[in-house]
Amino acid sequence: MTSARGAFANLLTWRIGFYINVPIAVTKLPQTSRRAFKLELIPSLLSVAGSFLVVYGLVGNRYKVVSLVVGILLILVFVNTQRTAAQPLVPLRLFVSAQRSGAYLARFCFMMAMLPFWFLTSQAMQQFLGFSPLMAGIVFPTNHLKLHRRHAGS
């Protein structure tokens, strides 16, 4: 998947890489369950707007505190709507178990620690080593596999 994004970035623009999952989702759509599903627009908008405002509050230029506070409030309203929804977007019963919630938290912390590594490593390959986005996409997973193989042997 990384190499496909690298090829798109090399040939077109890096922004096109965000759309690589669209054809995959379209091919999987016929395999989804056929039970009746009603998309609830209000909770969807609450979660998107809340997430957007929290991110903007962290990295934006203006109205940081207001954006952060309003974003957190929208996410809290979203969570509250999920308690009473017939088909919630995020079933809150997933967080009842302390063990499962701890695993979710650990996974979240791990991913937040690894995202800068993946981003900065691919940027360093392009800026300092002169790799194209395609070459960085090909080389990065190869180095990752070597690292795992090295640690598995010890």
mmCIF file of N, CA and C in Angstrom, residues 50-143:
data_model
loop_
_atom_site.group_PDB
_atom_site.id
_atom_site.type_symbol
_atom_site.label_atom_id
_atom_site.label_comp_id
_atom_site.label_asym_id
_atom_site.label_seq_id
_atom_site.Cartn_x
_atom_site.Cartn_y
_atom_site.Cartn_z
ATOM 1 N N GLY A 50 -16.235 17.855 15.734
ATOM 2 C CA GLY A 50 -15.478 17.829 16.985
ATOM 3 C C GLY A 50 -14.027 17.463 16.773
ATOM 4 N N SER A 51 -13.777 16.445 15.964
ATOM 5 C CA SER A 51 -12.400 16.041 15.683
ATOM 6 C C SER A 51 -11.646 17.150 14.951
ATOM 7 N N PHE A 52 -12.315 17.748 13.960
ATOM 8 C CA PHE A 52 -11.688 18.834 13.210
ATOM 9 C C PHE A 52 -11.297 19.983 14.135
ATOM 10 N N LEU A 53 -12.217 20.387 15.002
ATOM 11 C CA LEU A 53 -11.946 21.526 15.874
ATOM 12 C C LEU A 53 -10.868 21.220 16.916
ATOM 13 N N VAL A 54 -10.814 19.984 17.394
ATOM 14 C CA VAL A 54 -9.749 19.620 18.334
ATOM 15 C C VAL A 54 -8.388 19.686 17.631
ATOM 16 N N VAL A 55 -8.305 19.133 16.442
ATOM 17 C CA VAL A 55 -7.036 19.185 15.693
ATOM 18 C C VAL A 55 -6.675 20.626 15.366
ATOM 19 N N TYR A 56 -7.642 21.414 14.913
ATOM 20 C CA TYR A 56 -7.370 22.815 14.612
ATOM 21 C C TYR A 56 -6.954 23.571 15.870
ATOM 22 N N GLY A 57 -7.566 23.246 16.985
ATOM 23 C CA GLY A 57 -7.178 23.889 18.240
ATOM 24 C C GLY A 57 -5.753 23.563 18.638
ATOM 25 N N LEU A 58 -5.268 22.402 18.243
ATOM 26 C CA LEU A 58 -3.884 22.019 18.570
ATOM 27 C C LEU A 58 -2.861 22.602 17.604
ATOM 28 N N VAL A 59 -3.217 22.709 16.320
ATOM 29 C CA VAL A 59 -2.223 23.125 15.320
ATOM 30 C C VAL A 59 -2.596 24.395 14.567
ATOM 31 N N GLY A 60 -3.767 24.936 14.782
ATOM 32 C CA GLY A 60 -4.215 26.108 14.032
ATOM 33 C C GLY A 60 -3.510 27.376 14.459
ATOM 34 N N ASN A 61 -3.786 28.450 13.719
ATOM 35 C CA ASN A 61 -3.146 29.737 13.989
ATOM 36 C C ASN A 61 -3.999 30.672 14.834
ATOM 37 N N ARG A 62 -5.307 30.649 14.609
ATOM 38 C CA ARG A 62 -6.186 31.571 15.303
ATOM 39 C C ARG A 62 -7.251 30.802 16.077
ATOM 40 N N TYR A 63 -7.748 31.416 17.120
ATOM 41 C CA TYR A 63 -8.858 30.860 17.917
ATOM 42 C C TYR A 63 -8.542 29.454 18.441
ATOM 43 N N LYS A 64 -7.330 29.231 18.891
ATOM 44 C CA LYS A 64 -6.925 27.901 19.344
ATOM 45 C C LYS A 64 -7.750 27.414 20.533
ATOM 46 N N VAL A 65 -7.845 28.214 21.557
ATOM 47 C CA VAL A 65 -8.535 27.789 22.776
ATOM 48 C C VAL A 65 -10.021 27.585 22.508
ATOM 49 N N VAL A 66 -10.629 28.494 21.766
ATOM 50 C CA VAL A 66 -12.057 28.379 21.445
ATOM 51 C C VAL A 66 -12.300 27.109 20.632
ATOM 52 N N SER A 67 -11.463 26.868 19.629
ATOM 53 C CA SER A 67 -11.615 25.669 18.794
ATOM 54 C C SER A 67 -11.472 24.401 19.625
ATOM 55 N N LEU A 68 -10.496 24.386 20.500
ATOM 56 C CA LEU A 68 -10.256 23.205 21.330
ATOM 57 C C LEU A 68 -11.434 22.944 22.264
ATOM 58 N N VAL A 69 -11.923 23.973 22.920
ATOM 59 C CA VAL A 69 -13.039 23.816 23.864
ATOM 60 C C VAL A 69 -14.303 23.385 23.129
ATOM 61 N N VAL A 70 -14.625 24.041 22.026
ATOM 62 C CA VAL A 70 -15.834 23.691 21.268
ATOM 63 C C VAL A 70 -15.707 22.271 20.706
ATOM 64 N N GLY A 71 -14.505 21.899 20.228
ATOM 65 C CA GLY A 71 -14.291 20.549 19.714
ATOM 66 C C GLY A 71 -14.506 19.491 20.779
ATOM 67 N N ILE A 72 -13.974 19.722 21.964
ATOM 68 C CA ILE A 72 -14.165 18.767 23.067
ATOM 69 C C ILE A 72 -15.638 18.680 23.450
ATOM 70 N N LEU A 73 -16.318 19.810 23.479
ATOM 71 C CA LEU A 73 -17.760 19.801 23.794
ATOM 72 C C LEU A 73 -18.552 19.029 22.742
ATOM 73 N N LEU A 74 -18.224 19.216 21.468
ATOM 74 C CA LEU A 74 -18.923 18.474 20.407
ATOM 75 C C LEU A 74 -18.675 16.971 20.524
ATOM 76 N N ILE A 75 -17.466 16.586 20.875
ATOM 77 C CA ILE A 75 -17.176 15.150 21.047
ATOM 78 C C ILE A 75 -17.952 14.604 22.246
ATOM 79 N N LEU A 76 -18.057 15.381 23.318
ATOM 80 C CA LEU A 76 -18.846 14.931 24.471
ATOM 81 C C LEU A 76 -20.326 14.802 24.112
ATOM 82 N N VAL A 77 -20.845 15.729 23.319
ATOM 83 C CA VAL A 77 -22.236 15.623 22.858
ATOM 84 C C VAL A 77 -22.394 14.386 21.976
ATOM 85 N N PHE A 78 -21.408 14.119 21.124
ATOM 86 C CA PHE A 78 -21.437 12.923 20.281
ATOM 87 C C PHE A 78 -21.501 11.661 21.137
ATOM 88 N N VAL A 79 -20.662 11.588 22.156
ATOM 89 C CA VAL A 79 -20.670 10.410 23.042
ATOM 90 C C VAL A 79 -22.023 10.277 23.719
ATOM 91 N N ASN A 80 -22.592 11.385 24.126
ATOM 92 C CA ASN A 80 -23.909 11.342 24.771
ATOM 93 C C ASN A 80 -24.991 10.844 23.809
ATOM 94 N N THR A 81 -24.924 11.234 22.526
ATOM 95 C CA THR A 81 -25.914 10.756 21.558
ATOM 96 C C THR A 81 -25.758 9.255 21.299
ATOM 97 N N GLN A 82 -24.553 8.746 21.457
ATOM 98 C CA GLN A 82 -24.317 7.326 21.206
ATOM 99 C C GLN A 82 -24.907 6.436 22.294
ATOM 100 N N ARG A 83 -25.134 6.998 23.468
ATOM 101 C CA ARG A 83 -25.725 6.219 24.565
ATOM 102 C C ARG A 83 -27.148 5.785 24.250
ATOM 103 N N THR A 84 -27.882 6.638 23.567
ATOM 104 C CA THR A 84 -29.298 6.348 23.328
ATOM 105 C C THR A 84 -29.592 5.936 21.885
ATOM 106 N N ALA A 85 -28.600 5.925 21.027
ATOM 107 C CA ALA A 85 -28.833 5.600 19.618
ATOM 108 C C ALA A 85 -29.174 4.123 19.450
ATOM 109 N N ALA A 86 -30.113 3.839 18.550
ATOM 110 C CA ALA A 86 -30.499 2.447 18.276
ATOM 111 C C ALA A 86 -29.351 1.696 17.596
ATOM 112 N N GLN A 87 -28.678 2.347 16.651
ATOM 113 C CA GLN A 87 -27.520 1.778 15.979
ATOM 114 C C GLN A 87 -26.370 2.776 16.090
ATOM 115 N N PRO A 88 -25.654 2.740 17.218
ATOM 116 C CA PRO A 88 -24.613 3.746 17.429
ATOM 117 C C PRO A 88 -23.437 3.569 16.465
ATOM 118 N N LEU A 89 -22.816 4.690 16.115
ATOM 119 C CA LEU A 89 -21.611 4.638 15.293
ATOM 120 C C LEU A 89 -20.461 4.032 16.089
ATOM 121 N N VAL A 90 -20.394 4.369 17.374
ATOM 122 C CA VAL A 90 -19.405 3.803 18.291
ATOM 123 C C VAL A 90 -20.172 3.184 19.456
ATOM 124 N N PRO A 91 -20.341 1.866 19.453
ATOM 125 C CA PRO A 91 -21.057 1.224 20.568
ATOM 126 C C PRO A 91 -20.274 1.397 21.878
ATOM 127 N N LEU A 92 -20.849 2.073 22.827
ATOM 128 C CA LEU A 92 -20.146 2.363 24.076
ATOM 129 C C LEU A 92 -19.923 1.119 24.925
ATOM 130 N N ARG A 93 -20.626 0.035 24.620
ATOM 131 C CA ARG A 93 -20.411 -1.207 25.368
ATOM 132 C C ARG A 93 -18.993 -1.754 25.148
ATOM 133 N N LEU A 94 -18.323 -1.286 24.105
ATOM 134 C CA LEU A 94 -16.947 -1.709 23.861
ATOM 135 C C LEU A 94 -16.006 -1.249 24.964
ATOM 136 N N PHE A 95 -16.390 -0.194 25.683
ATOM 137 C CA PHE A 95 -15.517 0.379 26.696
ATOM 138 C C PHE A 95 -15.907 -0.012 28.120
ATOM 139 N N VAL A 96 -16.826 -0.961 28.270
ATOM 140 C CA VAL A 96 -17.264 -1.386 29.600
ATOM 141 C C VAL A 96 -16.162 -2.155 30.317
ATOM 142 N N SER A 97 -15.490 -3.036 29.609
ATOM 143 C CA SER A 97 -14.420 -3.836 30.197
ATOM 144 C C SER A 97 -13.172 -2.981 30.406
ATOM 145 N N ALA A 98 -12.644 -2.993 31.628
ATOM 146 C CA ALA A 98 -11.426 -2.233 31.925
ATOM 147 C C ALA A 98 -10.236 -2.789 31.143
ATOM 148 N N GLN A 99 -10.205 -4.115 30.966
ATOM 149 C CA GLN A 99 -9.107 -4.729 30.220
ATOM 150 C C GLN A 99 -9.134 -4.286 28.748
ATOM 151 N N ARG A 100 -10.309 -4.295 28.149
ATOM 152 C CA ARG A 100 -10.423 -3.869 26.752
ATOM 153 C C ARG A 100 -10.127 -2.380 26.609
ATOM 154 N N SER A 101 -10.629 -1.561 27.524
ATOM 155 C CA SER A 101 -10.358 -0.123 27.467
ATOM 156 C C SER A 101 -8.866 0.151 27.621
ATOM 157 N N GLY A 102 -8.208 -0.608 28.495
ATOM 158 C CA GLY A 102 -6.756 -0.466 28.651
ATOM 159 C C GLY A 102 -6.015 -0.847 27.386
ATOM 160 N N ALA A 103 -6.492 -1.882 26.710
ATOM 161 C CA ALA A 103 -5.868 -2.291 25.449
ATOM 162 C C ALA A 103 -6.076 -1.216 24.380
ATOM 163 N N TYR A 104 -7.263 -0.619 24.335
ATOM 164 C CA TYR A 104 -7.515 0.469 23.391
ATOM 165 C C TYR A 104 -6.597 1.658 23.681
ATOM 166 N N LEU A 105 -6.445 1.976 24.948
ATOM 167 C CA LEU A 105 -5.585 3.099 25.322
ATOM 168 C C LEU A 105 -4.121 2.819 24.970
ATOM 169 N N ALA A 106 -3.673 1.593 25.235
ATOM 170 C CA ALA A 106 -2.292 1.237 24.892
ATOM 171 C C ALA A 106 -2.069 1.299 23.385
ATOM 172 N N ARG A 107 -3.017 0.806 22.622
ATOM 173 C CA ARG A 107 -2.911 0.856 21.158
ATOM 174 C C ARG A 107 -2.893 2.301 20.661
ATOM 175 N N PHE A 108 -3.738 3.142 21.243
ATOM 176 C CA PHE A 108 -3.770 4.551 20.868
ATOM 177 C C PHE A 108 -2.425 5.213 21.156
ATOM 178 N N CYS A 109 -1.871 4.981 22.339
ATOM 179 C CA CYS A 109 -0.579 5.582 22.699
ATOM 180 C C CYS A 109 0.537 5.079 21.788
ATOM 181 N N PHE A 110 0.521 3.788 21.474
ATOM 182 C CA PHE A 110 1.528 3.231 20.571
ATOM 183 C C PHE A 110 1.447 3.885 19.193
ATOM 184 N N MET A 111 0.235 3.996 18.669
ATOM 185 C CA MET A 111 0.082 4.583 17.334
ATOM 186 C C MET A 111 0.470 6.060 17.331
ATOM 187 N N MET A 112 0.149 6.783 18.380
ATOM 188 C CA MET A 112 0.525 8.196 18.437
ATOM 189 C C MET A 112 2.038 8.361 18.544
ATOM 190 N N ALA A 113 2.712 7.371 19.126
ATOM 191 C CA ALA A 113 4.178 7.427 19.183
ATOM 192 C C ALA A 113 4.803 7.029 17.853
ATOM 193 N N MET A 114 4.173 6.121 17.121
ATOM 194 C CA MET A 114 4.760 5.622 15.875
ATOM 195 C C MET A 114 4.471 6.518 14.669
ATOM 196 N N LEU A 115 3.355 7.234 14.659
ATOM 197 C CA LEU A 115 3.032 8.067 13.505
ATOM 198 C C LEU A 115 4.118 9.086 13.167
ATOM 199 N N PRO A 116 4.655 9.813 14.149
ATOM 200 C CA PRO A 116 5.741 10.735 13.792
ATOM 201 C C PRO A 116 6.967 10.000 13.240
ATOM 202 N N PHE A 117 7.249 8.814 13.757
ATOM 203 C CA PHE A 117 8.388 8.049 13.249
ATOM 204 C C PHE A 117 8.199 7.721 11.773
ATOM 205 N N TRP A 118 7.025 7.199 11.423
ATOM 206 C CA TRP A 118 6.786 6.837 10.026
ATOM 207 C C TRP A 118 6.834 8.062 9.117
ATOM 208 N N PHE A 119 6.215 9.134 9.565
ATOM 209 C CA PHE A 119 6.183 10.348 8.747
ATOM 210 C C PHE A 119 7.581 10.938 8.583
ATOM 211 N N LEU A 120 8.290 11.103 9.702
ATOM 212 C CA LEU A 120 9.599 11.752 9.639
ATOM 213 C C LEU A 120 10.637 10.898 8.916
ATOM 214 N N THR A 121 10.538 9.580 9.057
ATOM 215 C CA THR A 121 11.490 8.711 8.353
ATOM 216 C C THR A 121 11.302 8.809 6.847
ATOM 217 N N SER A 122 10.068 8.767 6.382
ATOM 218 C CA SER A 122 9.849 8.875 4.939
ATOM 219 C C SER A 122 10.230 10.271 4.437
ATOM 220 N N GLN A 123 10.003 11.310 5.243
ATOM 221 C CA GLN A 123 10.425 12.653 4.858
ATOM 222 C C GLN A 123 11.947 12.752 4.787
ATOM 223 N N ALA A 124 12.644 12.133 5.748
ATOM 224 C CA ALA A 124 14.106 12.162 5.747
ATOM 225 C C ALA A 124 14.667 11.429 4.531
ATOM 226 N N MET A 125 14.039 10.320 4.155
ATOM 227 C CA MET A 125 14.494 9.597 2.963
ATOM 228 C C MET A 125 14.387 10.474 1.725
ATOM 229 N N GLN A 126 13.345 11.281 1.666
ATOM 230 C CA GLN A 126 13.149 12.128 0.494
ATOM 231 C C GLN A 126 14.027 13.373 0.533
ATOM 232 N N GLN A 127 14.153 14.002 1.692
ATOM 233 C CA GLN A 127 14.877 15.264 1.757
ATOM 234 C C GLN A 127 16.382 15.086 1.866
ATOM 235 N N PHE A 128 16.837 14.143 2.674
ATOM 236 C CA PHE A 128 18.269 14.012 2.928
ATOM 237 C C PHE A 128 18.938 12.972 2.043
ATOM 238 N N LEU A 129 18.207 11.911 1.707
ATOM 239 C CA LEU A 129 18.786 10.866 0.861
ATOM 240 C C LEU A 129 18.439 11.051 -0.610
ATOM 241 N N GLY A 130 17.539 11.964 -0.900
ATOM 242 C CA GLY A 130 17.183 12.256 -2.285
ATOM 243 C C GLY A 130 16.263 11.227 -2.932
ATOM 244 N N PHE A 131 15.574 10.425 -2.118
ATOM 245 C CA PHE A 131 14.657 9.429 -2.666
ATOM 246 C C PHE A 131 13.412 10.118 -3.209
ATOM 247 N N SER A 132 12.832 9.536 -4.259
ATOM 248 C CA SER A 132 11.526 9.982 -4.714
ATOM 249 C C SER A 132 10.476 9.404 -3.762
ATOM 250 N N PRO A 133 9.251 9.920 -3.789
ATOM 251 C CA PRO A 133 8.212 9.324 -2.938
ATOM 252 C C PRO A 133 8.018 7.823 -3.222
ATOM 253 N N LEU A 134 8.130 7.433 -4.488
ATOM 254 C CA LEU A 134 7.985 6.022 -4.837
ATOM 255 C C LEU A 134 9.103 5.192 -4.219
ATOM 256 N N MET A 135 10.337 5.668 -4.326
ATOM 257 C CA MET A 135 11.462 4.912 -3.765
ATOM 258 C C MET A 135 11.362 4.844 -2.243
ATOM 259 N N ALA A 136 10.958 5.928 -1.610
ATOM 260 C CA ALA A 136 10.789 5.906 -0.155
ATOM 261 C C ALA A 136 9.704 4.911 0.242
ATOM 262 N N GLY A 137 8.641 4.829 -0.557
ATOM 263 C CA GLY A 137 7.575 3.871 -0.279
ATOM 264 C C GLY A 137 8.018 2.433 -0.445
ATOM 265 N N ILE A 138 8.961 2.194 -1.357
ATOM 266 C CA ILE A 138 9.466 0.839 -1.570
ATOM 267 C C ILE A 138 10.484 0.471 -0.496
ATOM 268 N N VAL A 139 11.364 1.386 -0.154
ATOM 269 C CA VAL A 139 12.453 1.101 0.774
ATOM 270 C C VAL A 139 11.968 1.027 2.214
ATOM 271 N N PHE A 140 11.020 1.857 2.584
ATOM 272 C CA PHE A 140 10.599 1.932 3.982
ATOM 273 C C PHE A 140 10.103 0.593 4.526
ATOM 274 N N PRO A 141 9.158 -0.100 3.874
ATOM 275 C CA PRO A 141 8.720 -1.396 4.419
ATOM 276 C C PRO A 141 9.841 -2.434 4.422
ATOM 277 N N THR A 142 10.759 -2.360 3.467
ATOM 278 C CA THR A 142 11.876 -3.305 3.421
ATOM 279 C C THR A 142 12.751 -3.147 4.654
ATOM 280 N N ASN A 143 13.072 -1.920 5.012
ATOM 281 C CA ASN A 143 13.866 -1.686 6.217
ATOM 282 C C ASN A 143 13.108 -2.106 7.465
#
